[in-house]
PDB file of C-alpha atoms in Angstrom:
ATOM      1  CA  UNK A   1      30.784 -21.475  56.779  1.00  0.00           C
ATOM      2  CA  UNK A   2      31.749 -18.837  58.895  1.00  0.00           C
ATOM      3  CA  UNK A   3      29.122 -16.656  60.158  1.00  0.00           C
ATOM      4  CA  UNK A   4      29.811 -12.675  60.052  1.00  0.00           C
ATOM      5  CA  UNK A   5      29.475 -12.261  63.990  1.00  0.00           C
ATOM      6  CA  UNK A   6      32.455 -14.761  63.632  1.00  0.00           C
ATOM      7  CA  UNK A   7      35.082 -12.438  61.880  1.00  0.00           C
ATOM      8  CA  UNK A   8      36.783 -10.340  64.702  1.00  0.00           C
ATOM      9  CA  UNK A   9      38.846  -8.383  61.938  1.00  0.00           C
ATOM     10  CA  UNK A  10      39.777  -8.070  58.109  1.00  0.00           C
ATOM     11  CA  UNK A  11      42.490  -6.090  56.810  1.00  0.00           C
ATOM     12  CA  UNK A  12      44.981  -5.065  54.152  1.00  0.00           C
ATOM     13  CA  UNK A  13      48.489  -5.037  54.817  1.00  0.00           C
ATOM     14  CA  UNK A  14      51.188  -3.878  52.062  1.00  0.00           C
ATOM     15  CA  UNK A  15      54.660  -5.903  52.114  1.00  0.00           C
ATOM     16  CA  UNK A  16      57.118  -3.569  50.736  1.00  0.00           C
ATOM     17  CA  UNK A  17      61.148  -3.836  50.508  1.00  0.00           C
ATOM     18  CA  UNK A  18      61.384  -0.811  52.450  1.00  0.00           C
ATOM     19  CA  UNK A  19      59.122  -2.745  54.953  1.00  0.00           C
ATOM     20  CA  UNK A  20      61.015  -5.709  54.904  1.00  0.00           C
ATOM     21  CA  UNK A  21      64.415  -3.960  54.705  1.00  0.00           C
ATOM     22  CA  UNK A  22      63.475  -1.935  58.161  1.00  0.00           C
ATOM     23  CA  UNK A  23      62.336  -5.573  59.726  1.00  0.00           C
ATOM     24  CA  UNK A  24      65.859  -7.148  58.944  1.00  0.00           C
ATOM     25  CA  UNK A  25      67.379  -4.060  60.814  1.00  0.00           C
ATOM     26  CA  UNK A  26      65.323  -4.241  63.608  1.00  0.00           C
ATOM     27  CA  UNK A  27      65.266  -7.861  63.987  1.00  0.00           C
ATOM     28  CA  UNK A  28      68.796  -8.791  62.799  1.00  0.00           C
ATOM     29  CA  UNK A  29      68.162 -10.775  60.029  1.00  0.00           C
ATOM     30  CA  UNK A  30      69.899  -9.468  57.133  1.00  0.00           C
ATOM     31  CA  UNK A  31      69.993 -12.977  55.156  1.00  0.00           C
ATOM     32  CA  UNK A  32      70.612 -12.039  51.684  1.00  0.00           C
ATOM     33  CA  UNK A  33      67.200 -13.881  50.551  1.00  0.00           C
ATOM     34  CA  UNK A  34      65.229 -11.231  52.051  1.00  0.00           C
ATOM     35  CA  UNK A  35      67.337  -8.431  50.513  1.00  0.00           C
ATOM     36  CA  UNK A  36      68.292  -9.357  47.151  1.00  0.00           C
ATOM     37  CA  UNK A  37      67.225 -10.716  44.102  1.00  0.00           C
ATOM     38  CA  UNK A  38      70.146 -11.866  43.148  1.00  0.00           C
ATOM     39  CA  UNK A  39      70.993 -13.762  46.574  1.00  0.00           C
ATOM     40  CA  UNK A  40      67.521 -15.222  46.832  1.00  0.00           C
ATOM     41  CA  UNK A  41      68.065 -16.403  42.502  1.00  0.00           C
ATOM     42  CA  UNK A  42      70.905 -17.736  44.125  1.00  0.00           C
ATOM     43  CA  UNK A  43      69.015 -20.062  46.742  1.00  0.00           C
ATOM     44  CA  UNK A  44      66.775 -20.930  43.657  1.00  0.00           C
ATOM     45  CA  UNK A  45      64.012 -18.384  44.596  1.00  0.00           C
ATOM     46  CA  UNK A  46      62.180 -16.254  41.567  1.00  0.00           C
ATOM     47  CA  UNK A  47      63.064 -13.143  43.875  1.00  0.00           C
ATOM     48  CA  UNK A  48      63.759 -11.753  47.759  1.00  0.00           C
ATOM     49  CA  UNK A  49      60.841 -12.625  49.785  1.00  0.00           C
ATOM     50  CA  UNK A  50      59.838 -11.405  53.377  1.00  0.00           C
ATOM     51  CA  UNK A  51      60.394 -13.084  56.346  1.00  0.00           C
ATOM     52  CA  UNK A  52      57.997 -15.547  58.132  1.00  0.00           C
ATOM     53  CA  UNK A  53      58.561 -13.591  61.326  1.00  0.00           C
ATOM     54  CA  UNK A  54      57.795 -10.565  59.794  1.00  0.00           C
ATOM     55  CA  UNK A  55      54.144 -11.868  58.293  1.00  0.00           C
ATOM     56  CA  UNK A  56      53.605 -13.430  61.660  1.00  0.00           C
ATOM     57  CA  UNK A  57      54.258 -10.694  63.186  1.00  0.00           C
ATOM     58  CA  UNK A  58      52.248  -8.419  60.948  1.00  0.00           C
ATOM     59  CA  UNK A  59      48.955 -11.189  61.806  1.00  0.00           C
ATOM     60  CA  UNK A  60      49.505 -10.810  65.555  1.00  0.00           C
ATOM     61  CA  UNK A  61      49.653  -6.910  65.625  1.00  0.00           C
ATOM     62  CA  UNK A  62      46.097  -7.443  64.603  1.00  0.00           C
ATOM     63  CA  UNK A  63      45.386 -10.062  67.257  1.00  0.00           C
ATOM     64  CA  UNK A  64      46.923  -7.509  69.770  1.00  0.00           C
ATOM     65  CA  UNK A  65      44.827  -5.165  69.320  1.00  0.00           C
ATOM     66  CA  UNK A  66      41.556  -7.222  69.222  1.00  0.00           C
ATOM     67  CA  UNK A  67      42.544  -8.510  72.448  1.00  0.00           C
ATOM     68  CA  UNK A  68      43.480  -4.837  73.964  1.00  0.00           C
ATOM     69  CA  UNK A  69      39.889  -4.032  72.678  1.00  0.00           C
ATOM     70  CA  UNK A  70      38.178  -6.770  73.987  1.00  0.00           C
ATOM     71  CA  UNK A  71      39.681  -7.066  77.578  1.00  0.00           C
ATOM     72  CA  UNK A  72      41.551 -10.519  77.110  1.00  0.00           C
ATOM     73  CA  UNK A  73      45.294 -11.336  76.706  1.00  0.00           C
ATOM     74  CA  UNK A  74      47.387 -13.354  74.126  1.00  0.00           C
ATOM     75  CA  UNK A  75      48.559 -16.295  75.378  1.00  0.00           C
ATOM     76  CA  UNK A  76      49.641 -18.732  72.975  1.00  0.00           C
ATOM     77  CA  UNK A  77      50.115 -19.075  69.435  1.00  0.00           C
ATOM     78  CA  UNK A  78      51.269 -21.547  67.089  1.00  0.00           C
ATOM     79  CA  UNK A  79      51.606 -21.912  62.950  1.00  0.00           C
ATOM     80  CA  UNK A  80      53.441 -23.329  60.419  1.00  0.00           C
ATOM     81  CA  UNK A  81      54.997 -20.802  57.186  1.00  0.00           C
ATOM     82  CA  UNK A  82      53.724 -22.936  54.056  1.00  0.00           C
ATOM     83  CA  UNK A  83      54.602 -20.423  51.241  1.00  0.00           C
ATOM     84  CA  UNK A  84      57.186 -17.108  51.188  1.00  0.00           C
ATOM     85  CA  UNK A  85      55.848 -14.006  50.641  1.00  0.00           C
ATOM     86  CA  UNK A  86      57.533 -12.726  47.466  1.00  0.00           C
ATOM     87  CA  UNK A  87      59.088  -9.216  46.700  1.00  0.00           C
ATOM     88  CA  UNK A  88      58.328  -8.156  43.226  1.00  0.00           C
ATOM     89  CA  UNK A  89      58.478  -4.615  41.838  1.00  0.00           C
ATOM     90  CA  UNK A  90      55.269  -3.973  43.354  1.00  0.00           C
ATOM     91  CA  UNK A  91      54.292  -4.432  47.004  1.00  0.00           C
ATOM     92  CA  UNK A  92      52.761  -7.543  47.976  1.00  0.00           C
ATOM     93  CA  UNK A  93      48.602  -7.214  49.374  1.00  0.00           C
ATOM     94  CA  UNK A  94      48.675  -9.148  52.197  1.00  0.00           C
ATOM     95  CA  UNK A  95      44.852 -10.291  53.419  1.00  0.00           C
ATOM     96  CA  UNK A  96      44.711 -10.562  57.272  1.00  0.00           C
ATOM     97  CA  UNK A  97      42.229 -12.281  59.310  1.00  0.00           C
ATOM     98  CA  UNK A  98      40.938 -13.113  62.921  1.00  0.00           C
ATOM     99  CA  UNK A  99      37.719 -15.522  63.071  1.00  0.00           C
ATOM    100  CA  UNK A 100      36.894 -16.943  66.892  1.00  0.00           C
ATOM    101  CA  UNK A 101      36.216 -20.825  66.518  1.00  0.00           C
ATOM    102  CA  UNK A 102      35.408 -20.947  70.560  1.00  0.00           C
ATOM    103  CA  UNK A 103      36.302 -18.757  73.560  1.00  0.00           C
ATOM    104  CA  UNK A 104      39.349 -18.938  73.676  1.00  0.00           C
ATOM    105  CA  UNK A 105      40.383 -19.782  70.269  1.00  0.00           C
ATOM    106  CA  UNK A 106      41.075 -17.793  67.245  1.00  0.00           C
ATOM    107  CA  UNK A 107      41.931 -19.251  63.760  1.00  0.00           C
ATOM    108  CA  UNK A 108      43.549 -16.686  61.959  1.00  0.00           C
ATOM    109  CA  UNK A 109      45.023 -16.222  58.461  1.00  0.00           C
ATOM    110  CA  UNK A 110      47.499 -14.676  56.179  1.00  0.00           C
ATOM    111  CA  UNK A 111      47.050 -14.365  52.242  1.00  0.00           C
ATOM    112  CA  UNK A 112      48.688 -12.805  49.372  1.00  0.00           C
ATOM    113  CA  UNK A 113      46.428 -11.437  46.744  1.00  0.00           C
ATOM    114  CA  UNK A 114      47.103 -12.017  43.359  1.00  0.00           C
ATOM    115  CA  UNK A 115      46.785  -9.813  40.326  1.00  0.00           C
ATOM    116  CA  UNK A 116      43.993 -12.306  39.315  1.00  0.00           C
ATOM    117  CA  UNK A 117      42.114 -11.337  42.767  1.00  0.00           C
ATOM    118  CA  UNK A 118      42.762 -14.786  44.189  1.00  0.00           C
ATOM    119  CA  UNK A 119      44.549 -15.422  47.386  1.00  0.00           C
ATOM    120  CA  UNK A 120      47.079 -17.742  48.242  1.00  0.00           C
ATOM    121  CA  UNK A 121      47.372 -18.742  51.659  1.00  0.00           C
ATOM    122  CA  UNK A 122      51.314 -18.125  53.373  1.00  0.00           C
ATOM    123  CA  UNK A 123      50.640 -19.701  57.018  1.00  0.00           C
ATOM    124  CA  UNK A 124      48.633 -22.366  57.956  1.00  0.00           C
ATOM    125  CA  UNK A 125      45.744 -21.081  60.104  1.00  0.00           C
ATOM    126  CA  UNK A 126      47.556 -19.576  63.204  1.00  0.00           C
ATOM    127  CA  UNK A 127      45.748 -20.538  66.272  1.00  0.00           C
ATOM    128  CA  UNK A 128      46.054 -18.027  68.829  1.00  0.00           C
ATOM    129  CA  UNK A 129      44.520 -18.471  72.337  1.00  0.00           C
ATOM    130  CA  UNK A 130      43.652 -16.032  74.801  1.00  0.00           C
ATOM    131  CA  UNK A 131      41.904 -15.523  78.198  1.00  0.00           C
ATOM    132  CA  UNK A 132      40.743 -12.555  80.003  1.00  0.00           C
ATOM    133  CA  UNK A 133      43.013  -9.957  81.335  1.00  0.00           C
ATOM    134  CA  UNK A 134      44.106  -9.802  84.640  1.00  0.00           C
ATOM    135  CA  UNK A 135      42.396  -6.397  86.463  1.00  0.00           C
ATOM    136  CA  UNK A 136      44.824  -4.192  86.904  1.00  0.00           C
ATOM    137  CA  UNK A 137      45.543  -2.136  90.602  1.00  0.00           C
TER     138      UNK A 137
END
């Protein structure tokens, strides 16, 4: 069981179209899967979904910023996408979290939340490693 002191941060994060839509422009992805229904129906999805990238990318925002807190760096990181992220007519609640296994290590997590409450894990724990921050002149 993890123990509080463990949890380095929780949070809510809202997966909208519009949010997705802006990460395809930025990122150059504009596969049809992540746009429209129709094209992801197509592919034999139930609807678009969000990119991996984009969920990852979401996850390590929060790292970031745990590590700019705390005087250390990112250095590595490494997952594996086990389930999309789907686009319904509602945003998606995305459940974030950071818990430190060892110095060094962080296992962290992405989760959709259900209507039911439940969450359904979309990443395998990401394992992100960092050290301390080189002083700077």
């Amino acid at each position: 069981m993890t123990e509080p002191s463990d949890l380095l941060w929780e949070a809510t994060e809202y997966v909208t179209r519009d949010r997705v839509r802006r990460y395809a422009q930025v990122s150059g992805d504009a596969n049809a899967i992540h746009l429209s229904d129709e094209a992801a129906k197509a592919a034999g999805l139930p609807s678009a979904i969000a990119h991996g990238y984009l969920i990852l990318g979401i996850v390590l925002h929060h790292a970031d910023h745990w590590a700019a807190a705390n005087g250390v760096r990112i250095t590595e990181c490494d997952t594996r996408f086990v389930r999309p992220v789907h686009l319904g007519s509602a945003p998606a609640e995305l459940v974030v979290a950071g818990v430190r296994k060892v110095p060094g290590l962080i296992l962290a997590s992405a989760a959709v939340r259900g209507t039911d409450a439940t969450t359904r894990a979309v990443l395998r724990p990401i394992r992100i490693t960092y050290e301390p921050s080189a002083p700077r002149d």
